[in-house]
Amino acid sequence: MYRYVLKRLVLLIPVLLGVSFLVYFILDLAPGDAVDVLAPDDATQEDRERMREELGLNRPLVIRYLDYMSDLVRGDMGESYLSGQPVWDSFIEKAPNTLLLGFASLVVSVGLSLPLGIYSANRHGTWKDNVSMVLALLGLSIPNFWLGLLLMLLFALRLGWLPSGGADGFASLILPAITIGTGMMATLTRTTRSSMLDVIRQDYLRTARAKGVSERVVIRKHALKNALIPIITIIGTQLGGILGGAVLTESVFSWPGVGRLIVDSLNSRDTPMVTGAIIMTTMFFSVVLLLVDLLYAFVDPRIKAQYATKKGGKSNDNKQKQKASA
Amino acid sequence: MTTSKSKKQAPDTAPVKKQRGQWAEVWHRLKKNKGAMVGLTIVVILIFIALFSDVFLDYDTDVIGVNTAERLQPPSAKHIMGTDEYGRDIFCRILYGTKYSLSVGVVAVIIALLIGVTLGAVAGYAGGPTEEVIMRFTDIFSSVPNMLMALVVVAALGQSMFNLMLAIGITSVPQFVRITRAAVLTVKTQEYVEAARAIGLRNYRIIFSHILPNCLSPIIVQTTLRVASAIISASSLSFLGLGIPAPDPEWGAMLSAGRRFIRDYSYMTLFPGLAIMITVLALNLVGDGLRDALDPRLKD
């Protein structure tokens, strides 16, 4: 298992290299550069050239990238063109806010979709099931930022129960978390329902019922436990959606997180800031996906047994996963 | 669009009669799904609006024409969705905006479809190092959250409708690569593929006329659902000010403009959002219906 983790972490290096390369080069495609944004309007051509030299922007792209990378591997993400502050400092200042928001959204989404999905599966084919599925589909179809605006309008501007923006205590977390959570909830509810439906038809559930186990225990211990793998997979992949959705929700609610940092830096052509923040986000996302893979082992003893017998055979446990989630 | 093109390819592979039967069967199953039919009706109406908006609306007067005398009017008999800060009728602008959202959604997905299906098919069919390279590249691309990637691309290329399509299209490629590759892997071991190879057909011929037509189901479903999410992404980027530039009535951009007036003129944010939601909901209903119709085994 440790070998497997190590292998996955090593595989992460080329991915991150690729991402940094991609982002750095795509950003360079844009006409103009940070100097156009930074320089005061009355700056002469000479002033601008001097600024370019100070920022190192006069060098060819490949040299700049290699320079950036050689700093990066030594743990230095460079300085923001705009503020001159180290990228790492700005990132680490905003990251906890986004993490907090992401975690809260996850709580909202899991808290709503697991019960709703299980409820739906239990009443498969009834109008209650249909209503829950329509709700889930609505959640999938509502643009997140619009939902955020509507929630803000109702609860902050009209009723005045909750603050309309900023990151100031628990109350300000509620609306953004609901906004992101609802978007995630839709897919998760549907996955929970179909995964539960698969399990509900299994013989071992009939056996459990036949031996007189109470319905609650049947659902919780026998059904849900076996239905968890696809659910966990979706939660993992949706975290990427949270990080992306956070860009919009943070902008709607003026939440001082990484999403807004990236949008602001994009607008001011702050390449080191954007690249750094995206690399960190990607790394976080990849590590979460790795953790999700490891979580399978704790949920499903069959997969755990595989880690024990085969030393980190990646293709093998992928097959097992597919089997389990099929 | 592309799907119907590929549908036409299908009869190549098998006796025409039998193949037609299969699609008729799918249509028959789809017709029984009320949600899908409601969705399909809405989609057809939206396509109609998008195609003919230039006929019944004049862009210069109805859509972007400024009318300060009637600015910020709440919904009334004359302006059923009210007017915006320039006195433009919101209902007209939303109708006209259908064109933008639908075309961005469709073109973005066609871009993704062309690149993704080709790469996925090649990866699945060729295997070996080719597959490894394509899949690793896909991994790199999909390890950045979609929205962030689209943001970066559109910020770099500049604000325009085509760049928006390109940005969203590129970020949707990995899903199509994965889905196509998975489907090709299951089909390529079938006997008829072996037979095609045995009679000496060229690889591209085998891929495009023997393998892909048999992988269509997941690709069609994914296409419909991706158009829905592409429309959301497009309006999201426009909302952030990185999509279709003003004064074009893109729904996300209208929302973003209405946001400043949300306290007193909330209808300005209400209606464009509703338009996005209805469009996306309709496409999702069709996509779900197609999934059930194409593969009844998946239906619970």
Short mmCIF file of C-alpha atoms in Angstrom, two decimals, chain A residues 188-324:
data_model
loop_
_atom_site.label_atom_id
_atom_site.label_comp_id
_atom_site.label_asym_id
_atom_site.label_seq_id
_atom_site.Cartn_x
_atom_site.Cartn_y
_atom_site.Cartn_z
CA LEU A 188 -24.60 12.89 -5.54
CA THR A 189 -28.29 12.22 -4.89
CA ARG A 190 -28.66 10.51 -8.23
CA THR A 191 -25.56 8.40 -7.67
CA THR A 192 -26.67 7.45 -4.17
CA ARG A 193 -30.06 6.42 -5.46
CA SER A 194 -28.82 4.27 -8.33
CA SER A 195 -26.08 2.72 -6.23
CA MET A 196 -28.58 1.87 -3.49
CA LEU A 197 -30.98 0.46 -6.06
CA ASP A 198 -28.26 -1.89 -7.29
CA VAL A 199 -27.59 -3.12 -3.79
CA ILE A 200 -31.22 -3.37 -2.72
CA ARG A 201 -31.80 -6.13 -5.26
CA GLN A 202 -28.96 -8.27 -3.94
CA ASP A 203 -29.60 -11.60 -2.29
CA TYR A 204 -27.81 -10.67 0.91
CA LEU A 205 -30.35 -7.96 1.58
CA ARG A 206 -33.17 -10.42 1.21
CA THR A 207 -31.31 -12.72 3.56
CA ALA A 208 -30.87 -9.92 6.09
CA ARG A 209 -34.56 -9.08 5.98
CA ALA A 210 -35.51 -12.74 6.15
CA LYS A 211 -33.55 -13.26 9.33
CA GLY A 212 -35.52 -10.41 10.88
CA VAL A 213 -33.03 -7.56 10.89
CA SER A 214 -34.84 -4.25 11.31
CA GLU A 215 -35.26 -2.12 8.19
CA ARG A 216 -33.06 0.65 9.60
CA VAL A 217 -30.18 -1.70 10.16
CA VAL A 218 -30.71 -3.32 6.78
CA ILE A 219 -30.40 0.03 5.07
CA ARG A 220 -27.57 1.41 7.16
CA LYS A 221 -25.37 -1.58 7.73
CA HIS A 222 -26.11 -3.90 4.86
CA ALA A 223 -27.15 -1.69 1.97
CA LEU A 224 -25.40 1.65 2.42
CA LYS A 225 -22.06 0.10 3.27
CA ASN A 226 -22.08 -1.82 0.02
CA ALA A 227 -23.32 1.13 -2.00
CA LEU A 228 -20.61 3.48 -0.78
CA ILE A 229 -17.92 3.09 -3.44
CA PRO A 230 -19.63 4.93 -6.31
CA ILE A 231 -20.80 7.55 -3.82
CA ILE A 232 -17.26 8.17 -2.58
CA THR A 233 -15.99 8.32 -6.16
CA ILE A 234 -18.48 11.03 -7.02
CA ILE A 235 -17.69 13.01 -3.88
CA GLY A 236 -14.00 12.93 -4.80
CA THR A 237 -14.44 14.05 -8.38
CA GLN A 238 -16.93 16.70 -7.36
CA LEU A 239 -14.37 18.36 -5.15
CA GLY A 240 -12.87 19.61 -8.40
CA GLY A 241 -16.25 21.10 -9.14
CA ILE A 242 -16.27 22.73 -5.73
CA LEU A 243 -12.92 24.34 -6.44
CA GLY A 244 -14.21 25.55 -9.80
CA GLY A 245 -17.63 26.54 -8.50
CA ALA A 246 -15.93 28.44 -5.73
CA VAL A 247 -14.61 30.87 -8.34
CA LEU A 248 -18.17 32.02 -9.06
CA THR A 249 -19.62 31.71 -5.61
CA GLU A 250 -16.71 33.58 -4.08
CA SER A 251 -17.29 36.32 -6.59
CA VAL A 252 -21.02 36.49 -5.83
CA PHE A 253 -20.55 36.62 -2.06
CA SER A 254 -17.25 38.55 -2.03
CA TRP A 255 -15.69 35.59 -0.26
CA PRO A 256 -11.91 36.20 0.05
CA GLY A 257 -10.77 32.83 -1.30
CA VAL A 258 -8.48 31.33 -3.90
CA GLY A 259 -11.12 31.53 -6.64
CA ARG A 260 -11.34 35.29 -6.43
CA LEU A 261 -7.58 35.52 -6.13
CA ILE A 262 -7.26 33.67 -9.45
CA VAL A 263 -9.88 35.80 -11.20
CA ASP A 264 -8.33 39.04 -9.93
CA SER A 265 -4.84 37.91 -10.89
CA LEU A 266 -6.04 36.89 -14.34
CA ASN A 267 -7.46 40.36 -14.84
CA SER A 268 -4.18 42.00 -13.88
CA ARG A 269 -2.11 39.57 -15.97
CA ASP A 270 -0.27 38.38 -12.89
CA THR A 271 1.16 35.18 -14.40
CA PRO A 272 3.15 33.92 -11.38
CA MET A 273 0.14 34.37 -9.12
CA VAL A 274 -2.25 32.56 -11.49
CA THR A 275 0.17 29.75 -12.26
CA GLY A 276 1.05 29.28 -8.59
CA ALA A 277 -2.53 29.25 -7.42
CA ILE A 278 -3.58 26.81 -10.14
CA ILE A 279 -0.66 24.48 -9.46
CA MET A 280 -1.55 24.43 -5.77
CA THR A 281 -5.24 23.86 -6.50
CA THR A 282 -4.41 21.05 -8.90
CA MET A 283 -2.07 19.46 -6.43
CA PHE A 284 -4.72 19.59 -3.76
CA PHE A 285 -7.30 18.10 -6.10
CA SER A 286 -4.95 15.27 -7.14
CA VAL A 287 -4.08 14.44 -3.56
CA VAL A 288 -7.78 14.32 -2.72
CA LEU A 289 -8.35 11.90 -5.59
CA LEU A 290 -5.51 9.76 -4.26
CA LEU A 291 -7.05 9.80 -0.79
CA VAL A 292 -10.36 8.75 -2.33
CA ASP A 293 -8.64 5.79 -3.95
CA LEU A 294 -7.14 4.83 -0.63
CA LEU A 295 -10.50 5.22 1.04
CA TYR A 296 -11.85 2.42 -1.15
CA ALA A 297 -9.62 0.04 0.74
CA PHE A 298 -11.22 0.98 4.03
CA VAL A 299 -14.71 0.73 2.65
CA ASP A 300 -14.26 -2.45 0.69
CA PRO A 301 -12.25 -5.30 2.22
CA ARG A 302 -11.91 -6.90 -1.22
CA ILE A 303 -9.83 -3.96 -2.40
CA LYS A 304 -7.85 -3.96 0.83
CA ALA A 305 -6.99 -7.57 0.25
CA GLN A 306 -5.64 -6.61 -3.16
CA TYR A 307 -3.24 -4.08 -1.71
CA ALA A 308 -1.97 -6.81 0.55
CA THR A 309 -1.38 -9.43 -2.14
CA LYS A 310 -0.36 -7.39 -5.14
CA LYS A 311 2.21 -4.73 -4.58
CA GLY A 312 0.55 -1.64 -5.92
CA GLY A 313 -0.72 -3.12 -9.18
CA LYS A 314 -2.48 -0.02 -10.42
CA SER A 315 -4.28 -1.58 -13.34
CA ASN A 316 -5.55 -4.34 -11.14
CA ASP A 317 -7.19 -2.25 -8.51
CA ASN A 318 -8.67 -0.06 -11.22
CA LYS A 319 -10.35 -3.13 -12.62
CA GLN A 320 -11.59 -3.99 -9.17
CA LYS A 321 -12.97 -0.49 -8.76
CA GLN A 322 -14.83 -0.71 -12.03
CA LYS A 323 -16.25 -4.03 -11.02
CA ALA A 324 -17.30 -2.64 -7.69
#
